PDB file of C-alpha atoms in Angstrom:
ATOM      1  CA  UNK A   1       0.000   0.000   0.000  1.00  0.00           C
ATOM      2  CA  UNK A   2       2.119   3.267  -1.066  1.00  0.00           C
ATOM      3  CA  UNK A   3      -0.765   5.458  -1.916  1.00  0.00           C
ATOM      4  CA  UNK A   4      -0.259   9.204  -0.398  1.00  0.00           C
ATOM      5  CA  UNK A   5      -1.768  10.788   2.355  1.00  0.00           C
ATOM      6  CA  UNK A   6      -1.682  14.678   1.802  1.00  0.00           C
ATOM      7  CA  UNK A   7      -1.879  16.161   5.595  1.00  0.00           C
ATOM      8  CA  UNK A   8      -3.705  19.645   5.572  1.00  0.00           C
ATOM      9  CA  UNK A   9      -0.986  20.465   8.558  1.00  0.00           C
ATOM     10  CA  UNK A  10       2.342  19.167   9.297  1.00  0.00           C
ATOM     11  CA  UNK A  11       4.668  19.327  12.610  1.00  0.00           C
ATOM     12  CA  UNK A  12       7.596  18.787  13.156  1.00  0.00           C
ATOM     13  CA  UNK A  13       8.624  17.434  16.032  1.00  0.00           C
ATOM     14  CA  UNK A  14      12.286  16.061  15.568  1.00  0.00           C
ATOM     15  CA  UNK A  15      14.819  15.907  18.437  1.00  0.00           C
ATOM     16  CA  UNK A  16      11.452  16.264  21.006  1.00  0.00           C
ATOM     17  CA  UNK A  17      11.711  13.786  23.812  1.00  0.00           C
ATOM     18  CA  UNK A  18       8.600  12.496  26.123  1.00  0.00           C
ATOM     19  CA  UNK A  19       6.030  13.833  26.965  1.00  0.00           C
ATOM     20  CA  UNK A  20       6.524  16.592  24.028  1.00  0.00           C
ATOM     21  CA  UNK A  21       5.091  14.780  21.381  1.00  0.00           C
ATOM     22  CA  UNK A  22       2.147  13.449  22.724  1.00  0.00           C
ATOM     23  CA  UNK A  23       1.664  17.505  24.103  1.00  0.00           C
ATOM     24  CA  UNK A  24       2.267  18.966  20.742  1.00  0.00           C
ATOM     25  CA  UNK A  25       0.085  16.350  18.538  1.00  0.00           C
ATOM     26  CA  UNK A  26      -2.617  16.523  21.278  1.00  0.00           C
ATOM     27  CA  UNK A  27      -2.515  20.389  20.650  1.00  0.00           C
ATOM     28  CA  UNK A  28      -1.697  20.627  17.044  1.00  0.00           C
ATOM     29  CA  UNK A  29      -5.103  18.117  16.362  1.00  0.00           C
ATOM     30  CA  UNK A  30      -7.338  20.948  17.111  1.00  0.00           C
ATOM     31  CA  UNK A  31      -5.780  23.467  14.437  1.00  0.00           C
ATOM     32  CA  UNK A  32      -7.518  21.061  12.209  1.00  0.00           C
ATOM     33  CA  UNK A  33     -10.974  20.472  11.473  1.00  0.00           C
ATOM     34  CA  UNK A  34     -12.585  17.281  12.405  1.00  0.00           C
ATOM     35  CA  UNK A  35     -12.211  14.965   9.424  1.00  0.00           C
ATOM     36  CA  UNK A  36      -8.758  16.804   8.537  1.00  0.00           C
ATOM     37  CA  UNK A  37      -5.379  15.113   8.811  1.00  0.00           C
ATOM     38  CA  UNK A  38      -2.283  16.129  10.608  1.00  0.00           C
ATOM     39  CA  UNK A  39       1.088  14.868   9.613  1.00  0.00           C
ATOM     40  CA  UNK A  40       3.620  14.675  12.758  1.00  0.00           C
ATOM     41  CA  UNK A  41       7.377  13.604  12.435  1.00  0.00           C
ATOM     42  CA  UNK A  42       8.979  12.354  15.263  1.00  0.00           C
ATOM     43  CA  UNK A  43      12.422  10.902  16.120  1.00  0.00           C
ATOM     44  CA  UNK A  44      11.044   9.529  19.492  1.00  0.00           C
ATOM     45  CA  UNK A  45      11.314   6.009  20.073  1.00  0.00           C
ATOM     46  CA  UNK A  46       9.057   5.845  22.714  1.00  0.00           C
ATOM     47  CA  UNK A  47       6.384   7.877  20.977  1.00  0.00           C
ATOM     48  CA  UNK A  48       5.545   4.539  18.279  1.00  0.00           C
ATOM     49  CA  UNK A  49       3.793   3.276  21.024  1.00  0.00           C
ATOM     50  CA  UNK A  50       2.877   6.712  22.786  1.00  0.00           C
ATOM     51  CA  UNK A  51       0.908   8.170  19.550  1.00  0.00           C
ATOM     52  CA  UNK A  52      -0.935   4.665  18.766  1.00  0.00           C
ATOM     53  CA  UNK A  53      -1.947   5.338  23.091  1.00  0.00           C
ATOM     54  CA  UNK A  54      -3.381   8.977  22.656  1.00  0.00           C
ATOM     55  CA  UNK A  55      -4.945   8.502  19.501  1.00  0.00           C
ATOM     56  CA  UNK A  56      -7.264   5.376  21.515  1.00  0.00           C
ATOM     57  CA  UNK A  57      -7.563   7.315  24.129  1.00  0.00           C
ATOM     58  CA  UNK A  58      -8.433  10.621  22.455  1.00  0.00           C
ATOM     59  CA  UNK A  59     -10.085   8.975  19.970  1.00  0.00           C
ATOM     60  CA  UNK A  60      -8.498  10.317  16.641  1.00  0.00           C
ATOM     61  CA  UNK A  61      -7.464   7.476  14.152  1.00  0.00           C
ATOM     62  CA  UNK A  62      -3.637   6.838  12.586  1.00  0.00           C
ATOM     63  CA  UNK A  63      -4.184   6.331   9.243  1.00  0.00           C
ATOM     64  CA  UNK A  64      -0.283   5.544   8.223  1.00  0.00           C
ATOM     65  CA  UNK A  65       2.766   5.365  10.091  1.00  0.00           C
ATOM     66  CA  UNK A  66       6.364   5.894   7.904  1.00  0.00           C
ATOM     67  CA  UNK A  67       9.502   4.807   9.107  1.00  0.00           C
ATOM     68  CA  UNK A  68      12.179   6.978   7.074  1.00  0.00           C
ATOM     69  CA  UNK A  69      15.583   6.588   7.924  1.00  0.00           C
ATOM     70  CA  UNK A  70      15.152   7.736  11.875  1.00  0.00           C
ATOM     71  CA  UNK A  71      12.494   9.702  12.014  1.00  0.00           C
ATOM     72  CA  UNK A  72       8.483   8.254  11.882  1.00  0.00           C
ATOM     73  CA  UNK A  73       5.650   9.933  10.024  1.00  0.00           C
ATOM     74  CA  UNK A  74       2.566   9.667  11.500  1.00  0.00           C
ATOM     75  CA  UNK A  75      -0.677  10.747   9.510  1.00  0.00           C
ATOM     76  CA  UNK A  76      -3.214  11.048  12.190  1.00  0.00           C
ATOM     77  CA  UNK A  77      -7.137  11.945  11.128  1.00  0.00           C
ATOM     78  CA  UNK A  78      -8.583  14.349  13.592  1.00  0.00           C
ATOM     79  CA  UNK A  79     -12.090  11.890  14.833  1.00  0.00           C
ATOM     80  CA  UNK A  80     -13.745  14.488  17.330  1.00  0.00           C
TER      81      UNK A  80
ATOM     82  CA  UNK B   1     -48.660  -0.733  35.409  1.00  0.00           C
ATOM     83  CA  UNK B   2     -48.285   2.290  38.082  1.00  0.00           C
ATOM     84  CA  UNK B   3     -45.640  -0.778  39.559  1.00  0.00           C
ATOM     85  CA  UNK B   4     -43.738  -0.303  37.108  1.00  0.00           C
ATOM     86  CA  UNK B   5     -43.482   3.286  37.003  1.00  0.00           C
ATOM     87  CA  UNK B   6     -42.855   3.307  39.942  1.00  0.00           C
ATOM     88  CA  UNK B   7     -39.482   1.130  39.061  1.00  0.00           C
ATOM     89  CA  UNK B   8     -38.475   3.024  36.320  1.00  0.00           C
ATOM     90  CA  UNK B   9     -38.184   5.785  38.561  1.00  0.00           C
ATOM     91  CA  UNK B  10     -36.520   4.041  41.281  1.00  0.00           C
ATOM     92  CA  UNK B  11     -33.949   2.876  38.735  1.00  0.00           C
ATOM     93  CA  UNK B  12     -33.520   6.179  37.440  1.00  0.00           C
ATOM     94  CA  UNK B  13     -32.436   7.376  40.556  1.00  0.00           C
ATOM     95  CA  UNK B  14     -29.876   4.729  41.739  1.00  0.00           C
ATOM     96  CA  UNK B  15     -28.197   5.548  38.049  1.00  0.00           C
ATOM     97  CA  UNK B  16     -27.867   8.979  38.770  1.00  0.00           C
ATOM     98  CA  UNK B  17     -26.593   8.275  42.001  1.00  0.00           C
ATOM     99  CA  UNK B  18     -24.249   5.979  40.235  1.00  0.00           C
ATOM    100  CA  UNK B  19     -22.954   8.107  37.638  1.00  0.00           C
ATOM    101  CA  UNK B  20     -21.901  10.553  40.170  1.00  0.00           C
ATOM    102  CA  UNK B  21     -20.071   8.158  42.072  1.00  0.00           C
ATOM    103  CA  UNK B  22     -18.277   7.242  39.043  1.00  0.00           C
ATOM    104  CA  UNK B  23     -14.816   8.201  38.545  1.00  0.00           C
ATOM    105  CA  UNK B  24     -14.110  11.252  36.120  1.00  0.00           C
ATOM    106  CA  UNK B  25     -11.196  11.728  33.727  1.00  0.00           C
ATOM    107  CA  UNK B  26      -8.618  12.977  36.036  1.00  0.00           C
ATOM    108  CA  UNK B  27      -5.631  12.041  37.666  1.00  0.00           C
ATOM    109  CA  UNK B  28      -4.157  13.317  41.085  1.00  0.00           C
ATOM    110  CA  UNK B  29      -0.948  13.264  42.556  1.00  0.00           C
ATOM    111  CA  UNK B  30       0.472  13.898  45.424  1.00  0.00           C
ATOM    112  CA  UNK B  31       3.581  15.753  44.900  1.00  0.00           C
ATOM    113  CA  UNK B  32       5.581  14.839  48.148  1.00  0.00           C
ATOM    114  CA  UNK B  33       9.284  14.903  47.007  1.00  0.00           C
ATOM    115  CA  UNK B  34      11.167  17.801  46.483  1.00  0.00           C
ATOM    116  CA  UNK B  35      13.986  15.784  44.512  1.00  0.00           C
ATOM    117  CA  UNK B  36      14.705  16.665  41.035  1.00  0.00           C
ATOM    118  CA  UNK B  37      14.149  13.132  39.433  1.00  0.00           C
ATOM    119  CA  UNK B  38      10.874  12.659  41.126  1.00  0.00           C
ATOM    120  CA  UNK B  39       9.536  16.037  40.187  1.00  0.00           C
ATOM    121  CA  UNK B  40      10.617  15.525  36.527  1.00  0.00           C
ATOM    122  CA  UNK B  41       8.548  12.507  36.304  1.00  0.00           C
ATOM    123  CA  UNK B  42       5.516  14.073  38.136  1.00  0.00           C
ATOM    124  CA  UNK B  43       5.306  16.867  35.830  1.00  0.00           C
ATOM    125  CA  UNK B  44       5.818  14.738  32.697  1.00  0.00           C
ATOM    126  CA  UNK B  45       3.169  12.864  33.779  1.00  0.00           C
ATOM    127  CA  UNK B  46       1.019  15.948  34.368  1.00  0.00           C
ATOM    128  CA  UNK B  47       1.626  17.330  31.049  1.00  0.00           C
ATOM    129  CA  UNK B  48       1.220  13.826  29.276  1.00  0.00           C
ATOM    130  CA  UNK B  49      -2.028  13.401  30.966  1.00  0.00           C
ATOM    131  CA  UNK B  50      -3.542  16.717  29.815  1.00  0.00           C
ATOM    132  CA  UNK B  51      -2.269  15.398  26.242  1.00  0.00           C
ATOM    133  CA  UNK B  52      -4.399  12.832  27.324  1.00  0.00           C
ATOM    134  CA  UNK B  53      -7.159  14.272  27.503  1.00  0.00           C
ATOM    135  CA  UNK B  54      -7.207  13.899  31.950  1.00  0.00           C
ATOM    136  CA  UNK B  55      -7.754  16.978  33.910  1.00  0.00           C
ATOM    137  CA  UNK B  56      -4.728  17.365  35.941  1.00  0.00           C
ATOM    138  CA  UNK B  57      -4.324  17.888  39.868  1.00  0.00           C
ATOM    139  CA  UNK B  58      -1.357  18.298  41.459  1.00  0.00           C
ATOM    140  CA  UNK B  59      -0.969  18.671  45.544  1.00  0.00           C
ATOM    141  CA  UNK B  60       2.126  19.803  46.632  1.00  0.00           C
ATOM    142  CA  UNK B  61       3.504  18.675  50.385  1.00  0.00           C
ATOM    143  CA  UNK B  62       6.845  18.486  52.789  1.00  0.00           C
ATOM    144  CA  UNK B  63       9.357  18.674  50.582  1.00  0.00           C
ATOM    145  CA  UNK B  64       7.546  19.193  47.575  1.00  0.00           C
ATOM    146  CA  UNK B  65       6.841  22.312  48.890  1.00  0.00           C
ATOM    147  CA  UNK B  66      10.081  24.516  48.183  1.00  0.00           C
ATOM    148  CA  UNK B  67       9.827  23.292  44.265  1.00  0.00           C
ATOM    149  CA  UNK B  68       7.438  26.257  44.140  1.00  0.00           C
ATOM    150  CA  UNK B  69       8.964  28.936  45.633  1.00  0.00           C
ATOM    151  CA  UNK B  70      10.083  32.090  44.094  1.00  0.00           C
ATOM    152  CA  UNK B  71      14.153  32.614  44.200  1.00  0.00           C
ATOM    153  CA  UNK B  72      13.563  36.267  43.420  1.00  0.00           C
ATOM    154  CA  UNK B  73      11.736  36.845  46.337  1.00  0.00           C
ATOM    155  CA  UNK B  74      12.581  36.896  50.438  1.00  0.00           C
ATOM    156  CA  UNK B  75      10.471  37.713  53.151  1.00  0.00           C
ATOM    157  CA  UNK B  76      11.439  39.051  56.272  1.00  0.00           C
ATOM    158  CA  UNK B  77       9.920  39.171  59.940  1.00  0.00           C
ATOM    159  CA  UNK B  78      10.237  35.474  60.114  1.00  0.00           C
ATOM    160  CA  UNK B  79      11.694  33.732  63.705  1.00  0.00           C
ATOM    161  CA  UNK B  80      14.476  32.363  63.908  1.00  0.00           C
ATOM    162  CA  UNK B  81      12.775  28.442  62.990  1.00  0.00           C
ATOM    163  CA  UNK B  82      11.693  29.675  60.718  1.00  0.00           C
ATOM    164  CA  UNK B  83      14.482  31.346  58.772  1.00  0.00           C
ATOM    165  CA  UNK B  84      16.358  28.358  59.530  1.00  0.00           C
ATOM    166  CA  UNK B  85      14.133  26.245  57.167  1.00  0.00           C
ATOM    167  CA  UNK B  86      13.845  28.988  54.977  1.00  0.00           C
ATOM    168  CA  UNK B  87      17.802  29.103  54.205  1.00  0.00           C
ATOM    169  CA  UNK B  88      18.240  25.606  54.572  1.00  0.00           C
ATOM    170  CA  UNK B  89      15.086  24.485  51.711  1.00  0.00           C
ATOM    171  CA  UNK B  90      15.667  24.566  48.512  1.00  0.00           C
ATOM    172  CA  UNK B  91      14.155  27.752  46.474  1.00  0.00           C
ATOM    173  CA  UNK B  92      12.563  26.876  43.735  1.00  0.00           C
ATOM    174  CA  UNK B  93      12.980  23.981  40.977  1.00  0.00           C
ATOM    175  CA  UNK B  94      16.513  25.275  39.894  1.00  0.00           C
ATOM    176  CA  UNK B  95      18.196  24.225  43.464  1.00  0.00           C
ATOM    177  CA  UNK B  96      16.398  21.179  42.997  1.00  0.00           C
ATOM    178  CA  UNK B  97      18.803  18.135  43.452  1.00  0.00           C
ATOM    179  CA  UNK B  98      18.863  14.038  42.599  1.00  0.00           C
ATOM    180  CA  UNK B  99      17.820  11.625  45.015  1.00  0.00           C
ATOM    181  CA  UNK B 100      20.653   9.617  43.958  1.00  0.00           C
ATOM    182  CA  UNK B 101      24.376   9.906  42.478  1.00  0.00           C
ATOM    183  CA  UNK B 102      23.717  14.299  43.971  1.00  0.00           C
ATOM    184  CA  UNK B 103      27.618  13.952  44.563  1.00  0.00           C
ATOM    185  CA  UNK B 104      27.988  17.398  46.310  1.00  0.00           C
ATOM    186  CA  UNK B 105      25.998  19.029  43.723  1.00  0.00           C
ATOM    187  CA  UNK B 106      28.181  17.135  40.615  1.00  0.00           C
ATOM    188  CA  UNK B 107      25.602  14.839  39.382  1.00  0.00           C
ATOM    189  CA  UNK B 108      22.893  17.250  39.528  1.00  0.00           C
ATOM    190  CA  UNK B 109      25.074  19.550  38.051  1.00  0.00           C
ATOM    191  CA  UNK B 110      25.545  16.948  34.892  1.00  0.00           C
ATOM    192  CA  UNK B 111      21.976  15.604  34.620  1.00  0.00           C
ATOM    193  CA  UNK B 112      21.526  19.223  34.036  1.00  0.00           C
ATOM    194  CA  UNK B 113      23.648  19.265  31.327  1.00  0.00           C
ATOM    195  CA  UNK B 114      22.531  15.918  29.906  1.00  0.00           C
ATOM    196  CA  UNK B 115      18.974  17.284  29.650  1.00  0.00           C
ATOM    197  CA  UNK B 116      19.763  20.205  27.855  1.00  0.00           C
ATOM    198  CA  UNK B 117      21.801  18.269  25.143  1.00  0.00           C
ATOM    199  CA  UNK B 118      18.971  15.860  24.482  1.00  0.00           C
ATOM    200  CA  UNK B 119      16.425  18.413  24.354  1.00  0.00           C
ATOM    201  CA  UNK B 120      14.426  17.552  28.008  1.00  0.00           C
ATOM    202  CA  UNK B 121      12.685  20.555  28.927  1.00  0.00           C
ATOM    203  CA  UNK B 122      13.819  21.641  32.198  1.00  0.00           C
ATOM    204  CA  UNK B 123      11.420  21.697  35.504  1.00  0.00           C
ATOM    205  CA  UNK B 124      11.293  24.851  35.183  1.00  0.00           C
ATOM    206  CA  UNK B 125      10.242  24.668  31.596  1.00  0.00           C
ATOM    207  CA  UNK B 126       7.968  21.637  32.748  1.00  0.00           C
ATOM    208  CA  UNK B 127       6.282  23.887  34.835  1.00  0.00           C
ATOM    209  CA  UNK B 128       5.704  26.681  33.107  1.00  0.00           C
ATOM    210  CA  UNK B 129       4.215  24.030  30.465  1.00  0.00           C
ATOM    211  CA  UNK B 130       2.046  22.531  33.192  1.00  0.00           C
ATOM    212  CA  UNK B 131       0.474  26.628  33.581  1.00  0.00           C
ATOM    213  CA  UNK B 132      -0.327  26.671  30.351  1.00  0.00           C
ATOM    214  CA  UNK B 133      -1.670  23.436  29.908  1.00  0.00           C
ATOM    215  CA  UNK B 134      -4.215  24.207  32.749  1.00  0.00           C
ATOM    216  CA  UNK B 135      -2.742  21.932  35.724  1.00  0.00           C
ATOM    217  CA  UNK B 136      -4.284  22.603  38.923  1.00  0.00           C
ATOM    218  CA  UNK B 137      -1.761  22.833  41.527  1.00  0.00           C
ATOM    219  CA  UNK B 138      -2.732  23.254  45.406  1.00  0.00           C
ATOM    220  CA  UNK B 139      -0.445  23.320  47.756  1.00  0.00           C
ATOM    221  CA  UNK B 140      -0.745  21.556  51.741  1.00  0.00           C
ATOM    222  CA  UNK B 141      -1.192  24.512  54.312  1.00  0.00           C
ATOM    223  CA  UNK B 142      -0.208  22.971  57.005  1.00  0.00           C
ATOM    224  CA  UNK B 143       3.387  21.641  55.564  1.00  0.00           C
ATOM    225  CA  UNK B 144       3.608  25.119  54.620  1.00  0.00           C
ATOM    226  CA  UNK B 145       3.255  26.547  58.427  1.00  0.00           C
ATOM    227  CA  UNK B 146       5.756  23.754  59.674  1.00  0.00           C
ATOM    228  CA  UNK B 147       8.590  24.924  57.609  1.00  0.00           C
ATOM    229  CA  UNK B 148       7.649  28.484  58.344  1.00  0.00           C
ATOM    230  CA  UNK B 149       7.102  29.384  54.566  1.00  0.00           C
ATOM    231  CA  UNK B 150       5.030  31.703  53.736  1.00  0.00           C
ATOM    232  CA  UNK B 151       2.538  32.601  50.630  1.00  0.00           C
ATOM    233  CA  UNK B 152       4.776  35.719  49.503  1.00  0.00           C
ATOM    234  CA  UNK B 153       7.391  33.558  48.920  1.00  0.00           C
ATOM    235  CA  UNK B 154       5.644  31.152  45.853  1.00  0.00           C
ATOM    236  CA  UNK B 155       5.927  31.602  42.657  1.00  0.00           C
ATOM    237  CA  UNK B 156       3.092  32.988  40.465  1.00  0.00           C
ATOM    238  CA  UNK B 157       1.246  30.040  38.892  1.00  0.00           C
ATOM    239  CA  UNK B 158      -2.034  31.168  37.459  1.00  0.00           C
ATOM    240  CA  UNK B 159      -4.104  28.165  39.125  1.00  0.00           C
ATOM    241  CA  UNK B 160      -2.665  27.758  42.528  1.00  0.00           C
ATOM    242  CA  UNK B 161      -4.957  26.776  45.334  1.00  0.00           C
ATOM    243  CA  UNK B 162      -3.435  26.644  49.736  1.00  0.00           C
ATOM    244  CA  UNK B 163      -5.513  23.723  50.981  1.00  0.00           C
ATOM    245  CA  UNK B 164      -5.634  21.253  53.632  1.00  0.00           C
ATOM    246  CA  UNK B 165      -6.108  17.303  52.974  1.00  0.00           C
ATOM    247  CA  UNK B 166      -9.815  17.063  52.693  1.00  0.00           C
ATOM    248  CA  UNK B 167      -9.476  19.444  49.285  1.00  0.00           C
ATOM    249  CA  UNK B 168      -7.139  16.520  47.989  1.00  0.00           C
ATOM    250  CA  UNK B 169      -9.323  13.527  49.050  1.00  0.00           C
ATOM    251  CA  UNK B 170     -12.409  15.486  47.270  1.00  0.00           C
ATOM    252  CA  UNK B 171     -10.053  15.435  44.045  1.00  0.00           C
ATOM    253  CA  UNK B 172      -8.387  12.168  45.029  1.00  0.00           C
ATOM    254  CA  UNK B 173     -12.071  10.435  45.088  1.00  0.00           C
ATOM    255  CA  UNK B 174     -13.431  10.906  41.852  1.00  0.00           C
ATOM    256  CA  UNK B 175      -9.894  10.550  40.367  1.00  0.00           C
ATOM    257  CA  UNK B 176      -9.341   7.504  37.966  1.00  0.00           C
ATOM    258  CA  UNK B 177      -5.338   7.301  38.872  1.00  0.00           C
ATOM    259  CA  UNK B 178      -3.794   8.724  41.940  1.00  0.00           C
ATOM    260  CA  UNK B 179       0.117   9.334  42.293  1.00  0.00           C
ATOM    261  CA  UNK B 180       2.140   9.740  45.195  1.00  0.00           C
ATOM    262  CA  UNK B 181       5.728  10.767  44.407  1.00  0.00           C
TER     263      UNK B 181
END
């Protein structure tokens, strides 16, 4: 499956460590509109299983993670 | 049929009793350390939770205490107990130190620097995060009084509450997770 995602908002979040990436893609889903997708790059180990946690628990939806090279794309679709 | 109106209604009411028994998104922690490690992981916990989603309740006591004073500010007119502790406790998160490996000051001194390089916000940053984020902080009176510390002396945190224990256990009951660290 290689088909493209285009995110209406992207952030960057390279070089964060915990808890900033959960904090800035918990903040960063409400510049969107529900329906909308963000696109969030992260270098974070720890936050391939901490995104996958606060989109269940907040109830938004990962449509695609990307590994590429170190860093993860993660195209999240803003649910409420 | 009136019967079982009559149920309805009585199972109405044990629901709504019920639902306000239940717990509500929120965590609480007792904040009860003043050490730098254990303060770093109760405010990334408070600032992952309101990521979360949780409403966020922090209760500051003993040593956890001196994390939020101001090191701008000194107060005067204090006996001599008093000043003791005063001089003695730490003043604010920057004199914070590790529970462990402190070394006279050297380890803190290079976790410091360690954080910095890899991009950890700082307590102080954590905190100011924690403000903005909307975490409730209150702080335990009566610790206060024992080390002779008084209001004046805190920083300004714009949702900062002087209580006594019942205030927590209020918070603490309808809490899904409760901390102490």
């Amino acid at each position: 499956m290689s088909e493209t995602i285009k995110a209406d908002k992207v952030f960057d979040l390279k070089g964060l460590p915990c808890p900033m990436p959960v904090v800035k893609v918990s903040k960063g889903i409400k510049e969107v509109s529900v329906g909308q997708i963000i696109e969030a790059v992260t270098s974070d180990p720890g936050a391939l299983s901490d995104f996958p946690a606060w989109a269940k628990t907040s109830g938004n939806q990962i449509l695609k993670s990307e590994q590429v090279g170190k860093e993860t794309h993660f195209f999240i679709k803003r649910v409420n | 049929m009136e019967a079982l109106e009559k149920q309805i209604e009585e199972m109405k009411q044990r629901l709504d009793r019920l639902e306000k028994k239940a717990p509500s998104e929120k965590i609480s922690m007792i904040v009860f350390s003043g050490d730098l490690d254990k303060a770093l992981a109760a405010f990334v916990i408070a600032n992952g939770s309101v990521a979360m989603g949780l409403e966020v309740v922090m209760f500051f006591t003993f040593w956890g205490i001196p994390l939020l004073r101001d090191k701008k500010k000194s107060v005067g007119g204090k006996d001599l107990m008093s000043n003791m502790f005063g001089s003695m406790l730490p003043k604010g998160v920057d004199q914070a130190k590790l529970s462990k490996m402190n070394m006279g000051g050297m380890g803190t001194k290079m976790i410091k620097s360690i954080m910095k390089k890899k991009n950890v916000a700082s307590l102080d940053q954590m905190l100011e995060m924690a403000g903005e984020l909307g975490v409730r902080i209150y702080v335990c009176e009566m610790s206060m009084d024992l080390m002779g510390l008084t209001h004046e002396e805190m920083i300004q945190y714009p949702n900062m509450t002087y209580c006594g224990v019942a205030k927590f256990l209020e918070e603490a009951i309808d809490s899904r997770i409760q901390l102490f660290i």
